[in-house]
Amino acid sequence: MKFILLIALVLSSYSHASVKAIYGEDDRLEYSEVSLEYKRLGDATGAMIAKSKLSLQGTSYYFSTKTLGEEMMGNQFRNGYLCSDEAFHSQQTLSTCSGFLVSSNRLLTAGHCITGKKACSNYLWSFGLSESKMREGKIHRDSVYSCKRVIKRSSGKRDYALIELDRSVVGVTPLRISKKSLKKGEKLFTIGHPSNLPLKFAMNGRVEEISGESFKTNLDTFAGNSGSPVLLTKSREVVGILVRGSLDYVKDLSRGCFVANRCERVRSNADCMGESVFNLEYLK
C-alpha cells in the first residue's frame, strides 16, 4: 500500500510500499450485498476524509468529488488511464485512509495515515460510508467526527495509530480485538475504502505467512485500505491492521489503459507479494 493516494505508476515501475492487488477472483462486495451482521461491522469502519473536500452548509457536509476513472486520469497514471470496464470505474472517491472503532470514541488506523503536525486536525472521519450514502453527495454533520488527539502512533514494523475522536459514535458497536494467537491458513476478510471508494468488504482471504509483528494475506485490497481492520471469518474479531501490499494497477498493453493487478497466488511474481498486515498481538 502507499500512503493512501492512488498509484501513479507505469508498467515498468512497480515497487511501492503501500500498493495492493487482486488475488484470483475479485471478492470485493458492496455494503448492500452483505448480511446484517457484516453491515454492523461496516458501520464501525471509518473513512478518513480531508477537511478540504467537505463544505459545511447548514446541517450537512457537502462534497463534489471525482469518480475513480476521473481520479486516476492524468497525473495519477503517466501516459494512461483506467480502463472503462474496470470495477467501480464510475463510483465516487472521497476518503484517504480507513480505520475502525475500538471503543465509542477511539479508533485504530495505520500509523502512516497520521503523519505531520496537522494530520489530526486536517482530517474528519465518517463511518459506514456506503455507495448509497456517497451518491447523496452529503453527510449529515452528526455523522462526521474530528480527531481530538492522537493517543499513540507508531510506524515501521508496528504501523498503527490510536486516535481519540471529539465525541462518541452513538448507535455503533465497536469491533472486538481477538485475544488468540493467529495461525497460518486461518480465513480472513477486511472492510475499508479501496482506491478511496465507498465502503467495500473484501472476502475469502487467508493467512499466508506469519513473520514477527506482521503477517501476509491474499485479500483483495488497494491503496485507501490502509488502516482497514482485518478480521477472522469465524469469530468476526480483528486480528490486524492492513498496512501495505502488492502493486494496485498494471497497464493492459493491448488496450493501452490500466487494469487491476491480478495475482493467481501470493508470491507468484515480484508484483504479487501478498498484502501485509500489522499483527495486533503486538499492539502496545
mmCIF file of C-alpha atoms in Angstrom:
data_model
loop_
_atom_site.group_PDB
_atom_site.id
_atom_site.type_symbol
_atom_site.label_atom_id
_atom_site.label_comp_id
_atom_site.label_asym_id
_atom_site.label_seq_id
_atom_site.Cartn_x
_atom_site.Cartn_y
_atom_site.Cartn_z
ATOM 1 C CA MET A 1 0.000 0.000 0.000
ATOM 2 C CA LYS A 2 1.136 3.514 -0.408
ATOM 3 C CA PHE A 3 0.334 6.392 1.812
ATOM 4 C CA ILE A 4 -3.159 6.207 0.600
ATOM 5 C CA LEU A 5 -3.019 8.107 -2.608
ATOM 6 C CA LEU A 6 -3.963 6.333 -5.792
ATOM 7 C CA ILE A 7 -0.937 4.949 -7.522
ATOM 8 C CA ALA A 8 0.922 6.872 -10.218
ATOM 9 C CA LEU A 9 2.928 4.177 -11.894
ATOM 10 C CA VAL A 10 3.803 2.904 -15.342
ATOM 11 C CA LEU A 11 4.255 -0.735 -16.221
ATOM 12 C CA SER A 12 7.997 -0.644 -15.707
ATOM 13 C CA SER A 13 7.813 0.930 -12.246
ATOM 14 C CA TYR A 14 6.037 -1.353 -9.776
ATOM 15 C CA SER A 15 7.771 -1.105 -6.417
ATOM 16 C CA HIS A 16 5.963 0.889 -3.765
ATOM 17 C CA ALA A 17 5.424 0.029 -0.112
ATOM 18 C CA SER A 18 1.710 0.779 0.067
ATOM 19 C CA VAL A 19 0.038 -0.641 -3.039
ATOM 20 C CA LYS A 20 -2.175 -3.735 -3.264
ATOM 21 C CA ALA A 21 -3.767 -6.174 -5.688
ATOM 22 C CA ILE A 22 -6.430 -8.773 -6.529
ATOM 23 C CA TYR A 23 -5.786 -12.463 -5.879
ATOM 24 C CA GLY A 24 -7.806 -14.821 -8.086
ATOM 25 C CA GLU A 25 -11.423 -13.614 -8.361
ATOM 26 C CA ASP A 26 -12.293 -10.099 -7.208
ATOM 27 C CA ASP A 27 -14.045 -10.745 -3.866
ATOM 28 C CA ARG A 28 -14.999 -7.164 -3.046
ATOM 29 C CA LEU A 29 -18.638 -6.635 -2.091
ATOM 30 C CA GLU A 30 -20.771 -3.550 -1.523
ATOM 31 C CA TYR A 31 -22.371 -2.727 1.828
ATOM 32 C CA SER A 32 -25.742 -3.522 0.221
ATOM 33 C CA GLU A 33 -24.566 -7.022 -0.714
ATOM 34 C CA VAL A 34 -23.651 -8.315 2.738
ATOM 35 C CA SER A 35 -25.700 -9.623 5.655
ATOM 36 C CA LEU A 36 -26.897 -7.520 8.581
ATOM 37 C CA GLU A 37 -24.104 -8.936 10.753
ATOM 38 C CA TYR A 38 -21.478 -7.716 8.288
ATOM 39 C CA LYS A 39 -23.257 -4.381 7.876
ATOM 40 C CA ARG A 40 -22.869 -3.790 11.607
ATOM 41 C CA LEU A 41 -19.131 -4.370 11.264
ATOM 42 C CA GLY A 42 -19.081 -1.945 8.341
ATOM 43 C CA ASP A 43 -20.868 0.669 10.451
ATOM 44 C CA ALA A 44 -17.855 0.632 12.793
ATOM 45 C CA THR A 45 -15.407 1.081 9.898
ATOM 46 C CA GLY A 46 -14.371 4.658 9.217
ATOM 47 C CA ALA A 47 -13.349 6.740 6.228
ATOM 48 C CA MET A 48 -10.631 9.348 6.784
ATOM 49 C CA ILE A 49 -11.580 12.438 4.747
ATOM 50 C CA ALA A 50 -9.598 15.622 4.149
ATOM 51 C CA LYS A 51 -11.451 18.660 5.520
ATOM 52 C CA SER A 52 -10.768 20.457 2.256
ATOM 53 C CA LYS A 53 -13.106 18.034 0.455
ATOM 54 C CA LEU A 54 -16.107 18.826 2.669
ATOM 55 C CA SER A 55 -18.180 22.005 2.902
ATOM 56 C CA LEU A 56 -20.464 22.506 5.911
ATOM 57 C CA GLN A 57 -23.766 24.037 4.848
ATOM 58 C CA GLY A 58 -26.488 24.052 7.479
ATOM 59 C CA THR A 59 -26.829 20.565 8.943
ATOM 60 C CA SER A 60 -24.747 18.684 6.359
ATOM 61 C CA TYR A 61 -21.272 18.439 4.904
ATOM 62 C CA TYR A 62 -21.479 18.568 1.109
ATOM 63 C CA PHE A 63 -18.899 17.205 -1.296
ATOM 64 C CA SER A 64 -18.345 17.019 -5.024
ATOM 65 C CA THR A 65 -15.657 14.536 -5.957
ATOM 66 C CA LYS A 66 -14.270 12.733 -8.971
ATOM 67 C CA THR A 67 -15.167 9.217 -9.999
ATOM 68 C CA LEU A 68 -12.489 6.545 -9.783
ATOM 69 C CA GLY A 69 -11.970 6.789 -13.544
ATOM 70 C CA GLU A 70 -11.578 10.568 -13.370
ATOM 71 C CA GLU A 71 -9.357 10.436 -10.288
ATOM 72 C CA MET A 72 -6.950 8.046 -11.965
ATOM 73 C CA MET A 73 -6.689 10.036 -15.170
ATOM 74 C CA GLY A 74 -3.901 12.483 -15.927
ATOM 75 C CA ASN A 75 -1.389 12.814 -13.130
ATOM 76 C CA GLN A 76 -2.431 9.531 -11.481
ATOM 77 C CA PHE A 77 -1.139 7.446 -14.400
ATOM 78 C CA ARG A 78 1.651 8.565 -16.675
ATOM 79 C CA ASN A 79 0.527 8.163 -20.269
ATOM 80 C CA GLY A 80 -2.527 6.154 -19.337
ATOM 81 C CA TYR A 81 -5.968 5.935 -17.774
ATOM 82 C CA LEU A 82 -8.177 3.376 -16.040
ATOM 83 C CA CYS A 83 -9.971 1.026 -18.437
ATOM 84 C CA SER A 84 -13.676 1.881 -18.558
ATOM 85 C CA ASP A 85 -14.753 -1.687 -17.781
ATOM 86 C CA GLU A 86 -12.773 -1.870 -14.540
ATOM 87 C CA ALA A 87 -14.779 -2.488 -11.367
ATOM 88 C CA PHE A 88 -16.171 0.655 -9.700
ATOM 89 C CA HIS A 89 -14.920 2.881 -12.544
ATOM 90 C CA SER A 90 -17.907 5.252 -12.178
ATOM 91 C CA GLN A 91 -18.121 5.359 -8.383
ATOM 92 C CA GLN A 92 -17.101 8.470 -6.473
ATOM 93 C CA THR A 93 -13.885 8.708 -4.489
ATOM 94 C CA LEU A 94 -13.621 10.710 -1.280
ATOM 95 C CA SER A 95 -11.591 9.172 1.542
ATOM 96 C CA THR A 96 -7.865 8.875 2.111
ATOM 97 C CA CYS A 97 -7.447 6.061 4.649
ATOM 98 C CA SER A 98 -9.605 3.593 6.534
ATOM 99 C CA GLY A 99 -9.912 2.931 10.258
ATOM 100 C CA PHE A 100 -12.164 1.221 12.789
ATOM 101 C CA LEU A 101 -13.724 1.864 16.181
ATOM 102 C CA VAL A 102 -12.312 0.021 19.184
ATOM 103 C CA SER A 103 -14.430 1.973 21.689
ATOM 104 C CA SER A 104 -17.194 4.535 21.372
ATOM 105 C CA ASN A 105 -14.744 7.397 20.773
ATOM 106 C CA ARG A 106 -11.454 5.738 19.845
ATOM 107 C CA LEU A 107 -10.302 4.223 16.592
ATOM 108 C CA LEU A 108 -7.307 2.433 15.152
ATOM 109 C CA THR A 109 -5.794 3.111 11.755
ATOM 110 C CA ALA A 110 -2.396 2.706 10.102
ATOM 111 C CA GLY A 111 0.360 4.860 11.571
ATOM 112 C CA HIS A 112 1.448 6.068 8.142
ATOM 113 C CA CYS A 113 -2.009 7.616 7.662
ATOM 114 C CA ILE A 114 -1.378 10.040 10.541
ATOM 115 C CA THR A 115 1.807 11.926 9.685
ATOM 116 C CA GLY A 116 2.747 15.553 10.230
ATOM 117 C CA LYS A 117 1.721 18.072 12.867
ATOM 118 C CA LYS A 118 -1.695 18.703 11.292
ATOM 119 C CA ALA A 119 -2.606 15.108 10.472
ATOM 120 C CA CYS A 120 -5.130 15.080 13.300
ATOM 121 C CA SER A 121 -6.725 18.480 12.658
ATOM 122 C CA ASN A 122 -6.841 18.362 8.848
ATOM 123 C CA TYR A 123 -8.992 15.235 8.570
ATOM 124 C CA LEU A 124 -12.500 14.180 9.525
ATOM 125 C CA TRP A 125 -13.993 10.708 10.000
ATOM 126 C CA SER A 126 -17.307 9.198 8.958
ATOM 127 C CA PHE A 127 -18.479 5.611 9.477
ATOM 128 C CA GLY A 128 -20.330 3.114 7.312
ATOM 129 C CA LEU A 129 -19.846 5.340 4.266
ATOM 130 C CA SER A 130 -21.526 3.101 1.699
ATOM 131 C CA GLU A 131 -22.029 3.664 -2.004
ATOM 132 C CA SER A 132 -25.684 4.684 -1.496
ATOM 133 C CA LYS A 133 -24.652 7.306 1.074
ATOM 134 C CA MET A 134 -21.949 8.619 -1.262
ATOM 135 C CA ARG A 135 -24.498 9.098 -4.044
ATOM 136 C CA GLU A 136 -26.325 11.641 -1.885
ATOM 137 C CA GLY A 137 -23.348 13.994 -2.126
ATOM 138 C CA LYS A 138 -23.662 14.970 1.516
ATOM 139 C CA ILE A 139 -23.124 13.623 5.023
ATOM 140 C CA HIS A 140 -25.130 14.873 7.988
ATOM 141 C CA ARG A 141 -22.877 16.745 10.396
ATOM 142 C CA ASP A 142 -23.920 14.412 13.229
ATOM 143 C CA SER A 143 -22.222 11.597 11.279
ATOM 144 C CA VAL A 144 -18.897 13.410 10.898
ATOM 145 C CA TYR A 145 -16.247 13.328 13.623
ATOM 146 C CA SER A 146 -12.989 15.160 14.123
ATOM 147 C CA CYS A 147 -9.750 13.922 15.618
ATOM 148 C CA LYS A 148 -9.357 15.271 19.157
ATOM 149 C CA ARG A 149 -5.877 13.851 19.660
ATOM 150 C CA VAL A 150 -3.510 11.100 18.608
ATOM 151 C CA ILE A 151 -3.156 8.934 21.713
ATOM 152 C CA LYS A 152 -0.342 6.838 20.329
ATOM 153 C CA ARG A 153 1.314 6.367 16.979
ATOM 154 C CA SER A 154 3.965 4.025 15.632
ATOM 155 C CA SER A 155 5.435 3.487 12.181
ATOM 156 C CA GLY A 156 7.679 0.875 10.623
ATOM 157 C CA LYS A 157 7.001 -2.688 11.716
ATOM 158 C CA ARG A 158 4.365 -1.568 14.207
ATOM 159 C CA ASP A 159 2.342 0.580 11.813
ATOM 160 C CA TYR A 160 -0.644 1.855 13.787
ATOM 161 C CA ALA A 161 -2.227 4.934 15.320
ATOM 162 C CA LEU A 162 -4.786 5.123 18.117
ATOM 163 C CA ILE A 163 -6.989 8.216 17.814
ATOM 164 C CA GLU A 164 -9.476 9.836 20.152
ATOM 165 C CA LEU A 165 -12.471 11.389 18.408
ATOM 166 C CA ASP A 166 -14.145 14.607 19.503
ATOM 167 C CA ARG A 167 -17.203 12.666 20.760
ATOM 168 C CA SER A 168 -18.669 9.185 20.978
ATOM 169 C CA VAL A 169 -20.112 7.457 17.919
ATOM 170 C CA VAL A 170 -23.650 6.663 19.040
ATOM 171 C CA GLY A 171 -25.541 3.569 17.903
ATOM 172 C CA VAL A 172 -22.478 1.708 16.610
ATOM 173 C CA THR A 173 -20.839 -1.310 18.211
ATOM 174 C CA PRO A 174 -17.014 -1.080 18.201
ATOM 175 C CA LEU A 175 -15.083 -4.006 16.734
ATOM 176 C CA ARG A 176 -13.622 -6.610 19.058
ATOM 177 C CA ILE A 177 -9.888 -7.315 19.002
ATOM 178 C CA SER A 178 -9.014 -11.004 19.090
ATOM 179 C CA LYS A 179 -7.055 -12.322 22.062
ATOM 180 C CA LYS A 180 -5.968 -15.547 20.376
ATOM 181 C CA SER A 181 -2.718 -16.217 18.562
ATOM 182 C CA LEU A 182 -3.008 -16.204 14.795
ATOM 183 C CA LYS A 183 -2.401 -19.369 12.786
ATOM 184 C CA LYS A 184 -1.361 -19.863 9.176
ATOM 185 C CA GLY A 185 -4.289 -20.779 6.938
ATOM 186 C CA GLU A 186 -6.987 -19.082 9.028
ATOM 187 C CA LYS A 187 -9.710 -17.434 6.950
ATOM 188 C CA LEU A 188 -9.966 -13.651 6.908
ATOM 189 C CA PHE A 189 -11.868 -10.699 5.492
ATOM 190 C CA THR A 190 -11.398 -6.947 5.593
ATOM 191 C CA ILE A 191 -13.548 -3.820 5.395
ATOM 192 C CA GLY A 192 -12.457 -0.436 4.089
ATOM 193 C CA HIS A 193 -12.140 2.035 1.251
ATOM 194 C CA PRO A 194 -10.022 0.579 -1.602
ATOM 195 C CA SER A 195 -8.845 3.249 -4.043
ATOM 196 C CA ASN A 196 -10.691 5.773 -1.837
ATOM 197 C CA LEU A 197 -14.048 4.321 -2.936
ATOM 198 C CA PRO A 198 -17.193 3.829 -0.840
ATOM 199 C CA LEU A 199 -17.070 1.042 1.742
ATOM 200 C CA LYS A 200 -16.155 -2.411 0.400
ATOM 201 C CA PHE A 201 -15.905 -5.844 2.009
ATOM 202 C CA ALA A 202 -13.030 -7.984 0.704
ATOM 203 C CA MET A 203 -13.904 -11.595 1.453
ATOM 204 C CA ASN A 204 -12.329 -15.061 1.220
ATOM 205 C CA GLY A 205 -8.820 -14.205 2.386
ATOM 206 C CA ARG A 206 -6.492 -16.304 4.484
ATOM 207 C CA VAL A 207 -3.285 -16.033 6.478
ATOM 208 C CA GLU A 208 -0.491 -16.888 4.039
ATOM 209 C CA GLU A 209 2.561 -16.259 6.162
ATOM 210 C CA ILE A 210 3.337 -15.039 9.689
ATOM 211 C CA SER A 211 6.582 -13.183 10.256
ATOM 212 C CA GLY A 212 7.287 -11.395 13.521
ATOM 213 C CA GLU A 213 4.988 -8.428 14.007
ATOM 214 C CA SER A 214 3.215 -8.766 10.667
ATOM 215 C CA PHE A 215 1.528 -11.364 8.502
ATOM 216 C CA LYS A 216 0.620 -11.644 4.830
ATOM 217 C CA THR A 217 -2.753 -12.361 3.269
ATOM 218 C CA ASN A 218 -4.306 -12.738 -0.181
ATOM 219 C CA LEU A 219 -7.079 -10.211 0.485
ATOM 220 C CA ASP A 220 -8.175 -8.026 -2.449
ATOM 221 C CA THR A 221 -7.094 -4.617 -1.195
ATOM 222 C CA PHE A 222 -5.869 -1.339 -2.679
ATOM 223 C CA ALA A 223 -4.415 1.978 -1.627
ATOM 224 C CA GLY A 224 -7.092 3.517 0.574
ATOM 225 C CA ASN A 225 -7.390 0.281 2.535
ATOM 226 C CA SER A 226 -4.544 1.461 4.777
ATOM 227 C CA GLY A 227 -5.910 1.215 8.302
ATOM 228 C CA SER A 228 -8.618 -1.312 7.417
ATOM 229 C CA PRO A 229 -9.454 -3.922 10.053
ATOM 230 C CA VAL A 230 -8.533 -7.496 9.119
ATOM 231 C CA LEU A 231 -10.940 -9.900 10.809
ATOM 232 C CA LEU A 232 -11.217 -13.628 11.381
ATOM 233 C CA THR A 233 -14.092 -15.038 9.360
ATOM 234 C CA LYS A 234 -15.068 -17.438 12.144
ATOM 235 C CA SER A 235 -15.189 -15.069 15.126
ATOM 236 C CA ARG A 236 -15.561 -11.670 13.367
ATOM 237 C CA GLU A 237 -12.783 -10.372 15.632
ATOM 238 C CA VAL A 238 -9.981 -8.083 14.454
ATOM 239 C CA VAL A 239 -6.501 -9.599 14.227
ATOM 240 C CA GLY A 240 -4.665 -6.900 12.305
ATOM 241 C CA ILE A 241 -4.458 -3.548 10.519
ATOM 242 C CA LEU A 242 -3.864 -3.561 6.774
ATOM 243 C CA VAL A 243 -0.750 -1.513 6.001
ATOM 244 C CA ARG A 244 0.805 -2.346 2.607
ATOM 245 C CA GLY A 245 0.895 -4.834 -0.245
ATOM 246 C CA SER A 246 1.431 -5.584 -3.909
ATOM 247 C CA LEU A 247 1.029 -3.346 -6.944
ATOM 248 C CA ASP A 248 -2.511 -1.996 -7.495
ATOM 249 C CA TYR A 249 -2.728 -1.460 -11.258
ATOM 250 C CA VAL A 250 -0.824 -2.524 -14.374
ATOM 251 C CA LYS A 251 -1.107 -1.485 -17.995
ATOM 252 C CA ASP A 252 -3.107 -3.613 -20.413
ATOM 253 C CA LEU A 253 -0.771 -3.403 -23.406
ATOM 254 C CA SER A 254 -3.441 -4.492 -25.881
ATOM 255 C CA ARG A 255 -5.728 -1.591 -24.960
ATOM 256 C CA GLY A 256 -3.312 0.983 -23.578
ATOM 257 C CA CYS A 257 -5.266 1.531 -20.356
ATOM 258 C CA PHE A 258 -4.721 0.343 -16.788
ATOM 259 C CA VAL A 259 -6.401 -2.597 -15.058
ATOM 260 C CA ALA A 260 -6.267 -4.044 -11.556
ATOM 261 C CA ASN A 261 -3.182 -6.173 -10.952
ATOM 262 C CA ARG A 262 -4.423 -9.778 -10.748
ATOM 263 C CA CYS A 263 -2.345 -12.332 -8.888
ATOM 264 C CA GLU A 264 -3.106 -16.023 -9.179
ATOM 265 C CA ARG A 265 -1.423 -16.672 -5.869
ATOM 266 C CA VAL A 266 0.749 -14.879 -3.327
ATOM 267 C CA ARG A 267 4.405 -14.671 -4.387
ATOM 268 C CA SER A 268 3.635 -15.716 -7.960
ATOM 269 C CA ASN A 269 5.912 -12.902 -9.152
ATOM 270 C CA ALA A 270 7.690 -9.817 -7.882
ATOM 271 C CA ASP A 271 4.487 -7.745 -8.116
ATOM 272 C CA CYS A 272 2.325 -10.241 -6.202
ATOM 273 C CA MET A 273 3.967 -10.495 -2.810
ATOM 274 C CA GLY A 274 0.787 -10.515 -0.727
ATOM 275 C CA GLU A 275 -0.920 -7.906 1.439
ATOM 276 C CA SER A 276 0.890 -7.045 4.668
ATOM 277 C CA VAL A 277 -0.962 -6.667 7.956
ATOM 278 C CA PHE A 278 0.264 -5.406 11.333
ATOM 279 C CA ASN A 279 -0.462 -8.193 13.811
ATOM 280 C CA LEU A 280 -2.458 -6.800 16.738
ATOM 281 C CA GLU A 281 -0.888 -9.349 19.063
ATOM 282 C CA TYR A 282 1.965 -6.814 19.128
ATOM 283 C CA LEU A 283 -0.187 -3.765 19.856
ATOM 284 C CA LYS A 284 1.307 -1.909 22.825
#
